[in-house]
mmCIF file of C-alpha atoms in Angstrom:
data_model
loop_
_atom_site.group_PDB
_atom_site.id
_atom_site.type_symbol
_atom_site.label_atom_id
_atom_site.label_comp_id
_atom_site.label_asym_id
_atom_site.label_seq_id
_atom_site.Cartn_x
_atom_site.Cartn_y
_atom_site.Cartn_z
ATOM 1 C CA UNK A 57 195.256 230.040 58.198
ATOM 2 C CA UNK A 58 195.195 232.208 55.137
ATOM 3 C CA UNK A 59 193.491 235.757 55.105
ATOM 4 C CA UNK A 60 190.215 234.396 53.928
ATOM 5 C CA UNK A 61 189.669 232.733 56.753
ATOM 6 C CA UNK A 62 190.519 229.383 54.878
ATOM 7 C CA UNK A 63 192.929 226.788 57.102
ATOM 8 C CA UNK A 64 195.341 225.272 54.750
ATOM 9 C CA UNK A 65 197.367 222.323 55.179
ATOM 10 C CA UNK A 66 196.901 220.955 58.640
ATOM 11 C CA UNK A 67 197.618 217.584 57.995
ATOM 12 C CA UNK A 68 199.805 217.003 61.057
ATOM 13 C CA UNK A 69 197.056 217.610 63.369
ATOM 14 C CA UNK A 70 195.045 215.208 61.325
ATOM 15 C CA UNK A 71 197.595 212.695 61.811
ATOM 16 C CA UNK A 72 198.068 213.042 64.980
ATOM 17 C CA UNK A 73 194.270 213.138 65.587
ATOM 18 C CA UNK A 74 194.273 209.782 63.782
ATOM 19 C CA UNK A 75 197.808 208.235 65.741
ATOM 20 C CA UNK A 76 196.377 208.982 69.138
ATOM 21 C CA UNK A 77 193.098 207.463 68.099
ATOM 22 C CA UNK A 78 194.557 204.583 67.225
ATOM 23 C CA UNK A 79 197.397 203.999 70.090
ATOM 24 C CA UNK A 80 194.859 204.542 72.275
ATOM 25 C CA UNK A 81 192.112 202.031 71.584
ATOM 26 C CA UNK A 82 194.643 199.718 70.776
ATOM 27 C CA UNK A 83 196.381 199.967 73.947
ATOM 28 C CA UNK A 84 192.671 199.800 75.886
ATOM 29 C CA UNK A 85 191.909 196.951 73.499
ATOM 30 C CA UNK A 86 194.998 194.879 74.384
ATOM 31 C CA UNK A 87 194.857 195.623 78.245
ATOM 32 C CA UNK A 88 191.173 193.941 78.012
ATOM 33 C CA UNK A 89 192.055 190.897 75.930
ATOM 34 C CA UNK A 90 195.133 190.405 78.822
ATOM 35 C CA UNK A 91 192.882 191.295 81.892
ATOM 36 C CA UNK A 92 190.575 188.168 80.695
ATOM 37 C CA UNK A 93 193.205 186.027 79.878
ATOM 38 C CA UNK A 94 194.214 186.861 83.387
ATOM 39 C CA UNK A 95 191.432 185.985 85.098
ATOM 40 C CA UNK A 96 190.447 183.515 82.980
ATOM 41 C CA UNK A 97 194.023 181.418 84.271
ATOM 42 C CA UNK A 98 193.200 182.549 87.784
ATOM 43 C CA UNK A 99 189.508 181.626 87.853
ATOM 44 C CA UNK A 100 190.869 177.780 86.246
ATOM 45 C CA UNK A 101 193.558 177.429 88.791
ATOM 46 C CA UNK A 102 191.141 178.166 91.688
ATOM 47 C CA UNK A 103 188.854 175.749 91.089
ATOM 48 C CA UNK A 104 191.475 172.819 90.709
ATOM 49 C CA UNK A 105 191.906 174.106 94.639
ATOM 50 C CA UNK A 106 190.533 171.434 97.039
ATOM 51 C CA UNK A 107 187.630 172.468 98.802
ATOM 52 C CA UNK A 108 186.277 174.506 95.701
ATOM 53 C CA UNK A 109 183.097 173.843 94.052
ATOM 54 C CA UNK B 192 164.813 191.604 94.281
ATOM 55 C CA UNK B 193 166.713 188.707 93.316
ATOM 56 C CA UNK B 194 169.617 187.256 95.923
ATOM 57 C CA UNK B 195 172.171 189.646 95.879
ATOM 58 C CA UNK B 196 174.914 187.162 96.766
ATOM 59 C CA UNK B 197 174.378 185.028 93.513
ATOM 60 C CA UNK B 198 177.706 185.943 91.519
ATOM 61 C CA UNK B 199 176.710 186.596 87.982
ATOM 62 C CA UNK B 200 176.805 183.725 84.689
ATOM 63 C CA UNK B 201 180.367 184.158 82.914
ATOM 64 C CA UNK B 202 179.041 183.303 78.993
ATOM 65 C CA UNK B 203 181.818 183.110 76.443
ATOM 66 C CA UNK B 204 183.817 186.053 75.091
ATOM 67 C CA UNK B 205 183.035 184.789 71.507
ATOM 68 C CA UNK B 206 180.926 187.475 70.329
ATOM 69 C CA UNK B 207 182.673 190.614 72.128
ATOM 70 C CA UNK B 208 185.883 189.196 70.311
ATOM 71 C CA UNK B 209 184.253 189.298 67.086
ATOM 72 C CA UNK B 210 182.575 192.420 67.423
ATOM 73 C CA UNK B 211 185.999 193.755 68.086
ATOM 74 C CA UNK B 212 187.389 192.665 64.884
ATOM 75 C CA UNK B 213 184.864 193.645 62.968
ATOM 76 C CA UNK B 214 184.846 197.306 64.636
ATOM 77 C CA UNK B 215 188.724 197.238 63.872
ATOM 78 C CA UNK B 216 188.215 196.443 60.035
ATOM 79 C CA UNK B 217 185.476 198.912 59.391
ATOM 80 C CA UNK B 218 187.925 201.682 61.015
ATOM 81 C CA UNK B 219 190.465 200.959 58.942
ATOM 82 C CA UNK B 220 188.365 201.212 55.833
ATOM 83 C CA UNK B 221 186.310 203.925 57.332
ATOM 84 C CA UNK B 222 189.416 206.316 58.539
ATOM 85 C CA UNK B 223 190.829 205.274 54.994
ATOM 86 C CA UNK B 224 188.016 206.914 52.853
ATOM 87 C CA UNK B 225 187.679 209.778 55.174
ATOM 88 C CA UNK B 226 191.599 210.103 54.259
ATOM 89 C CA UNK B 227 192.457 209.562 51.218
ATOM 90 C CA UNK B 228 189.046 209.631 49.468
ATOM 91 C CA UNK B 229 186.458 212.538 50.764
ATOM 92 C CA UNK B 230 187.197 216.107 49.651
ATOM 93 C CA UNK B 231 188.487 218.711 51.598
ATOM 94 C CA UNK B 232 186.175 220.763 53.119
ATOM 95 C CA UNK B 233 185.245 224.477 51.920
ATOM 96 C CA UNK B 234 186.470 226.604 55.066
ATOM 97 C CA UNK B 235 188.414 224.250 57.205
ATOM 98 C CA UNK B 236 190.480 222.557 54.647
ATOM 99 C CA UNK B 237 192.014 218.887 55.473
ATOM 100 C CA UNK B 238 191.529 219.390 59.533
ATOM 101 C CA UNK B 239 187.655 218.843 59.474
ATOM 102 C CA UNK B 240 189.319 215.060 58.700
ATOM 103 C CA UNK B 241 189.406 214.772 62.313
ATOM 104 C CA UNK B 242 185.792 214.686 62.207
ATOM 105 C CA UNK B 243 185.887 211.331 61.042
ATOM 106 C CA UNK B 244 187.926 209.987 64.467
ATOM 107 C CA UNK B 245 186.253 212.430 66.964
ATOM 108 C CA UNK B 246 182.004 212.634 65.939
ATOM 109 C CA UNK B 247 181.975 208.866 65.749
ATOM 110 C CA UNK B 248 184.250 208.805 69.554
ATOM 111 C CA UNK B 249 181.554 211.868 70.865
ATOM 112 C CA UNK B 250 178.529 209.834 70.177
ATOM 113 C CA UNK B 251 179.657 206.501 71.145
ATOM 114 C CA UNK B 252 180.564 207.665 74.335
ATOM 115 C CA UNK B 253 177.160 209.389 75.511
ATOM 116 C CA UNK B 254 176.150 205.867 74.493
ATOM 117 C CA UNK B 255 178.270 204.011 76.487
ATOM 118 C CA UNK B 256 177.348 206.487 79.049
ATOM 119 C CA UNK B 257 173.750 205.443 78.547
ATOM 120 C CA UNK B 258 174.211 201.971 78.503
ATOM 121 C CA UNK B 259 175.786 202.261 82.263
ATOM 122 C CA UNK B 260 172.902 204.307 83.160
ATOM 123 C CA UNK B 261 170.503 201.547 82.033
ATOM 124 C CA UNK B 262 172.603 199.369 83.643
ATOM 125 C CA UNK B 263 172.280 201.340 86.768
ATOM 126 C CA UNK B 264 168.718 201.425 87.055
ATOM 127 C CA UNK B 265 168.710 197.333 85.911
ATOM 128 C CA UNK B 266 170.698 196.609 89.303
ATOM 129 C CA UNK B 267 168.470 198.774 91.489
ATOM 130 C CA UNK B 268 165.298 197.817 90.302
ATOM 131 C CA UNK B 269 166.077 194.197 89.563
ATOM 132 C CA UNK B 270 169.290 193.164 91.903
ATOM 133 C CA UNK B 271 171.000 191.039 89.668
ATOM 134 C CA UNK B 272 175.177 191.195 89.761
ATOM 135 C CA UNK B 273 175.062 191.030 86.253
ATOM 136 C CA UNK B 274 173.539 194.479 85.408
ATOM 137 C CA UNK B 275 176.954 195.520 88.078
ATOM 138 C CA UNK B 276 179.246 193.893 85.909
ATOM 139 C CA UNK B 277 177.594 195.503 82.820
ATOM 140 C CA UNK B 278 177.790 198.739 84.699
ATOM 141 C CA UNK B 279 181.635 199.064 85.391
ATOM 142 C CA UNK B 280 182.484 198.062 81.748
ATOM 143 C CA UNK B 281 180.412 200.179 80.177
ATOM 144 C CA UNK B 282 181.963 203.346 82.683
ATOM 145 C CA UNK B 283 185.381 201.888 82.303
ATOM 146 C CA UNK B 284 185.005 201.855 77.806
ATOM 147 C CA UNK B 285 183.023 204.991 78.431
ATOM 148 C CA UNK B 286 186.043 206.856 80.321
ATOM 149 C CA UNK B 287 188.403 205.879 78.244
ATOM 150 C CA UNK B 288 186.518 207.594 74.793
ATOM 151 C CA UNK B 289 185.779 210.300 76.686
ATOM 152 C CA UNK B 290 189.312 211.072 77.510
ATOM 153 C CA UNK B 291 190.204 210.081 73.495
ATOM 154 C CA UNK B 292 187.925 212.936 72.890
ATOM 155 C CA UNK B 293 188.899 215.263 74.714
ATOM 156 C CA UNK B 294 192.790 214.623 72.986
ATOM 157 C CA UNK B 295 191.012 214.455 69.532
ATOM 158 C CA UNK B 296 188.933 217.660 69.932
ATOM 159 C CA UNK B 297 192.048 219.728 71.476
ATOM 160 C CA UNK B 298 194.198 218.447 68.984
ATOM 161 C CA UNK B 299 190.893 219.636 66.532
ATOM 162 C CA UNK B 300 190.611 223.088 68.085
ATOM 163 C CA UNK B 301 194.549 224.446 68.408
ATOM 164 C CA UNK B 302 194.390 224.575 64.108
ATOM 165 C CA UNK B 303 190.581 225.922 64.154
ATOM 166 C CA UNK B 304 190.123 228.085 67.290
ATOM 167 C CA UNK B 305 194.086 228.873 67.993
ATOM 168 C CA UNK B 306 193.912 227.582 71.527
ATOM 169 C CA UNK B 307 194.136 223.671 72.786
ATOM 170 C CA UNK B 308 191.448 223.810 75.281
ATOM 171 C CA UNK B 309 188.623 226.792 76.032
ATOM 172 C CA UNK B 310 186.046 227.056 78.975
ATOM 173 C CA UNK B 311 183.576 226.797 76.752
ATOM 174 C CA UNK B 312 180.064 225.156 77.702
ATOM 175 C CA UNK B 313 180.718 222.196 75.616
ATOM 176 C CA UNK B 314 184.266 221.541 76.453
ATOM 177 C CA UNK B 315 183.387 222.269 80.253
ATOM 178 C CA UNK B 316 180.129 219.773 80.522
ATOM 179 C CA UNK B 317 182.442 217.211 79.001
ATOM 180 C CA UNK B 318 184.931 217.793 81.114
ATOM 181 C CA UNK B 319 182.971 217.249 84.169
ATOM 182 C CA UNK B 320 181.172 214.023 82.665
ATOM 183 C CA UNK B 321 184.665 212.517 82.102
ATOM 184 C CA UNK B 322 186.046 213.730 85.649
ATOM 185 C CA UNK B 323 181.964 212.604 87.435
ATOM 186 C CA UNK B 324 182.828 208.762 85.675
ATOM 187 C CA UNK B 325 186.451 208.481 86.568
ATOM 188 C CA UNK B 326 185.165 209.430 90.593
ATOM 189 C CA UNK B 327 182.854 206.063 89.829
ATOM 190 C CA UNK B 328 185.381 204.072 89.048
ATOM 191 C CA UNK B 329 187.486 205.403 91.847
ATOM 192 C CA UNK B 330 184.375 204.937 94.042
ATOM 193 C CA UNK B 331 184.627 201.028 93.020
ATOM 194 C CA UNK B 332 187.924 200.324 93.863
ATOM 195 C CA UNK B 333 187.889 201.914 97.162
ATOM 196 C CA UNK B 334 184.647 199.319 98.308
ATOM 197 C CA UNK B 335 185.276 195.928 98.764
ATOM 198 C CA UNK B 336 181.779 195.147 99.814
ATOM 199 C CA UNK B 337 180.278 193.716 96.657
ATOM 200 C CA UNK B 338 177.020 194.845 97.630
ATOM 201 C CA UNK B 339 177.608 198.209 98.531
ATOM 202 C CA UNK B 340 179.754 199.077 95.985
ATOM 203 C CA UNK B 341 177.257 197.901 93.160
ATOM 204 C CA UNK B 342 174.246 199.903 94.773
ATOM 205 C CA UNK B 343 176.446 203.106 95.449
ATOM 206 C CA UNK B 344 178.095 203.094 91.975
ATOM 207 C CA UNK B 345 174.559 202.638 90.360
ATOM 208 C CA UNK B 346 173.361 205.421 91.815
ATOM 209 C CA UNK B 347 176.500 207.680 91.563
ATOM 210 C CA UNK B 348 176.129 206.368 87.802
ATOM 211 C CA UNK B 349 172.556 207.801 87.872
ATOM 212 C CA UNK B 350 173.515 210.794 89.098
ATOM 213 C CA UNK B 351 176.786 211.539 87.042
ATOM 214 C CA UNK B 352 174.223 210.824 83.876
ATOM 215 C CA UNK B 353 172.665 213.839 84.596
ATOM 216 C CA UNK B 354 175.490 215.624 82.386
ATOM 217 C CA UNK B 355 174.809 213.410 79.671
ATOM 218 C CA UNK B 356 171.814 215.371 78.004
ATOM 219 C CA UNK B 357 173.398 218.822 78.778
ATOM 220 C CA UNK B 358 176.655 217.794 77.028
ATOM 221 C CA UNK B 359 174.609 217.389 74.147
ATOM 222 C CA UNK B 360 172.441 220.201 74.215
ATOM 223 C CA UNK B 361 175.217 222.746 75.769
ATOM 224 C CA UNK B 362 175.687 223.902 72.093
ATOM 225 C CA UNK B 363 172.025 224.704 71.735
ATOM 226 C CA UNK B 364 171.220 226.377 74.974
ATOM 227 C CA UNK B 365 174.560 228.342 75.226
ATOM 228 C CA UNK B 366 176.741 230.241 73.346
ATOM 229 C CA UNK B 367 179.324 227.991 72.287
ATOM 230 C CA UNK B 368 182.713 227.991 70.109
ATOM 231 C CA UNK B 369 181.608 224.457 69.261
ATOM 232 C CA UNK B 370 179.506 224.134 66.629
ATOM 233 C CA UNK B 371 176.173 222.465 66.624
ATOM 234 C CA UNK B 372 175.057 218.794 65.790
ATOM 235 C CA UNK B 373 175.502 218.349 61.986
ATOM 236 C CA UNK B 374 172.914 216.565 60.212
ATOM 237 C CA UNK B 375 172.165 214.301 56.764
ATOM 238 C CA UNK B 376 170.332 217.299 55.302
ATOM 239 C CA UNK B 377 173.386 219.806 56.454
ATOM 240 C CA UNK B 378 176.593 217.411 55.800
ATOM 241 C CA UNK B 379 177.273 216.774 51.952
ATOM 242 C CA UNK B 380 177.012 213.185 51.049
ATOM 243 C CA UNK B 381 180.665 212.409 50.502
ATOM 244 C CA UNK B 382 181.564 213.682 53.989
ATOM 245 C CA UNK B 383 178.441 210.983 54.852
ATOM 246 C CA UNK B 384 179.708 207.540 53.649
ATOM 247 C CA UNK B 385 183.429 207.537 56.072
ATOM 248 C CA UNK B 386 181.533 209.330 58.971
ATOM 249 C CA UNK B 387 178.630 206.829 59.267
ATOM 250 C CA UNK B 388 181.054 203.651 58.051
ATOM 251 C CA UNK B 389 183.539 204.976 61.364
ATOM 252 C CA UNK B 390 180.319 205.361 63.671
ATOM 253 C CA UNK B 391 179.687 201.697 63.155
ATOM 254 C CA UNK B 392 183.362 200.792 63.536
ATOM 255 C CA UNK B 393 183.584 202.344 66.797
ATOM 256 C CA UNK B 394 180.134 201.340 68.076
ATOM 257 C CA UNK B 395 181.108 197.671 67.312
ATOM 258 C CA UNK B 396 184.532 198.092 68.962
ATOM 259 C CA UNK B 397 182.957 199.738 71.826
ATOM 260 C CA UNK B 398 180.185 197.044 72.444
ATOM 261 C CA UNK B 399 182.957 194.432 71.790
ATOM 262 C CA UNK B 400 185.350 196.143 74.792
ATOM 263 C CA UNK B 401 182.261 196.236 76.913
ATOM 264 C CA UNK B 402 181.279 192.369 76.338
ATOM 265 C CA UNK B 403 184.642 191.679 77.515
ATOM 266 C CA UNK B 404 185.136 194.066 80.044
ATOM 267 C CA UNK B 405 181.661 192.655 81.481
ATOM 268 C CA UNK B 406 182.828 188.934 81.944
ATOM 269 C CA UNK B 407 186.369 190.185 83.339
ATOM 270 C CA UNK B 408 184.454 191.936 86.198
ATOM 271 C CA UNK B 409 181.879 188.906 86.175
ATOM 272 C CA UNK B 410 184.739 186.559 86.857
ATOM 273 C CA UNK B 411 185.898 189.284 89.657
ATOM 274 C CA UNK B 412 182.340 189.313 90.949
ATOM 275 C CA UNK B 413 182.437 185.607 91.376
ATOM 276 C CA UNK B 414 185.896 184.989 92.685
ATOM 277 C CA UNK B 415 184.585 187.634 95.465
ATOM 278 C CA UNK B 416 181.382 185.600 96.273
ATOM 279 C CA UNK B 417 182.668 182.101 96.407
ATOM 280 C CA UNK B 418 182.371 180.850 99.700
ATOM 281 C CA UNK B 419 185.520 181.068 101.875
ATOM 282 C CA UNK B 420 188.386 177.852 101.831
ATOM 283 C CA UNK B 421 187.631 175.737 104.458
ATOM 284 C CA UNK B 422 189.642 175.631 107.614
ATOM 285 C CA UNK B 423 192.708 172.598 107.364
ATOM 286 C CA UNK B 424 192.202 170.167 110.115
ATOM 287 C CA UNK B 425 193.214 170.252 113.601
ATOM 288 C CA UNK B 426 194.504 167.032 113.302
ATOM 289 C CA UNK B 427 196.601 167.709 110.011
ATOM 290 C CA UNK B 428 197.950 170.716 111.534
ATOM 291 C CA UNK B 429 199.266 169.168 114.725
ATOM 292 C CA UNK B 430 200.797 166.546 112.029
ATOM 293 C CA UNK B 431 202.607 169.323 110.431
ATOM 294 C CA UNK B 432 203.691 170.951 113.756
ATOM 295 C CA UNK B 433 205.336 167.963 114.812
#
């Protein structure tokens, strides 16, 4: 920050603002799409299971 | 109240998919103008860019928050599973921006207030609505009864919203570091056009993760209701004993 008060530069914060941002709804995004994929398999192999509706 | 042990309908993922993309391409072209194209600002120079990433995060998560809340009160009033499954995504999306905001407005404050975190009113009530909605979902995985784990998270939900409103008026009704809700009239048009394009990006990525959260903990829901395997026969069994 400069003696007026004014921040200069700054730009690694913004990109790491902007890198956490995106690794992290990425990673959330991709752990959703493979959760339902998941259970999507598990809910299709359980009802080939005899006995199941 | 409807049957409470009627698992909920599993539609397709179609839509929650495509809202997904679509939330994905309008950050990229929203986080690109607030980037490369929007001035710097006056006082805070290129660091008020992490506006662009953490307003659009702060509001979408009091909405998620509000969605599960609505949800709440659905499955109370009405009974249906399918206002439960709605419930955990929308806590589940809604924990996981709050915790992105908390990183993106500590990694905001270090350059602008010289410290990474601060007790401040706003910075506390959030804390305690992120820590109130991670004890929900803790609260879900330690029931196994369907039914009492949908009404007691419902109303835990109800209760934790209670933070909700005072996050957002902390700033108002308290002396705070953080400053106030911006709006059109105070915010300079080319600040406008990235912040609003990234608000719809993450509101469309954020109802996408909930659509598809919701039929991952429908299909839960209804693996957990099916009626139990029947028994094998007594006569197969003493065929396999022998």
């Amino acid at each position: 920050m400069s003696a007026t008060g004014v921040i200069t530069g700054g730009w690694g914060y913004v990109t790491a603002a902007y890198l956490v941002s995106a690794v992290t709804l990425s990673c959330y995004a991709a752990s959703v799409v493979l959760r339902y994929r998941a259970e999507v398999r598990r809910a299709a192999r359980e009802s080939r299971l005899p006995g199941v509706p | 109240m409807a049957d409470p042990f009627r698992p909920p309908p599993v539609p397709g993922p179609r839509l929650g998919f495509a809202l997904m993309g679509l939330g994905a391409l309008l950050l990229c072209i929203g986080s690109y103008l607030g980037l490369f194209v929007a001035p710097s600002e006056s006082y805070m120079g290129d660091v008020y860019r992490i506006m662009y990433v953490h307003v659009p995060t702060a509001w979408n998560t009091m909405l998620a928050f509000t969605f599960a809340f609505g949800a709440a009160l659905a499955f109370l009033i009405k009974g249906e599973f399918k206002w439960d499954a709605r419930l955990e995504a929308a806590v589940e999306v809604g924990v996981m921006m709050a915790g992105l905001l908390c990183l993106q407005g500590s990694i905001w404050a270090k350059p602008t207030w010289g410290v990474w975190w601060d007790w401040d009113p706003r910075l506390t009530t959030t804390a305690v609505m992120f820590f109130a909605f991670v004890g929900i979902l803790a609260l879900r995985r330690f029931v196994e009864d369907p039914v009492k784990r949908a009404t007691w998270s419902a109303v835990a939900t109800i209760v934790a919203y209670a933070d909700v409103p005072i996050v957002y008026f902390s700033v108002r009704w308290w002396n705070s570091l953080h400053q106030m809700q911006s709006s059109p009239e105070t915010v300079s048009r080319a600040f406008l056009i990235p912040l609003r394009t990234n608000a719809f990006a993450v509101l469309f990525l954020m109802a996408g993760l909930i659509t598809v959260r919701t039929r991952i903990a429908a299909l839960r829901l209804r693996q957990e209701m099916a009626p139990p395997l029947p028994e094998p026969a007594s006569g197969l069994a003493a065929e396999g004993a022998r």
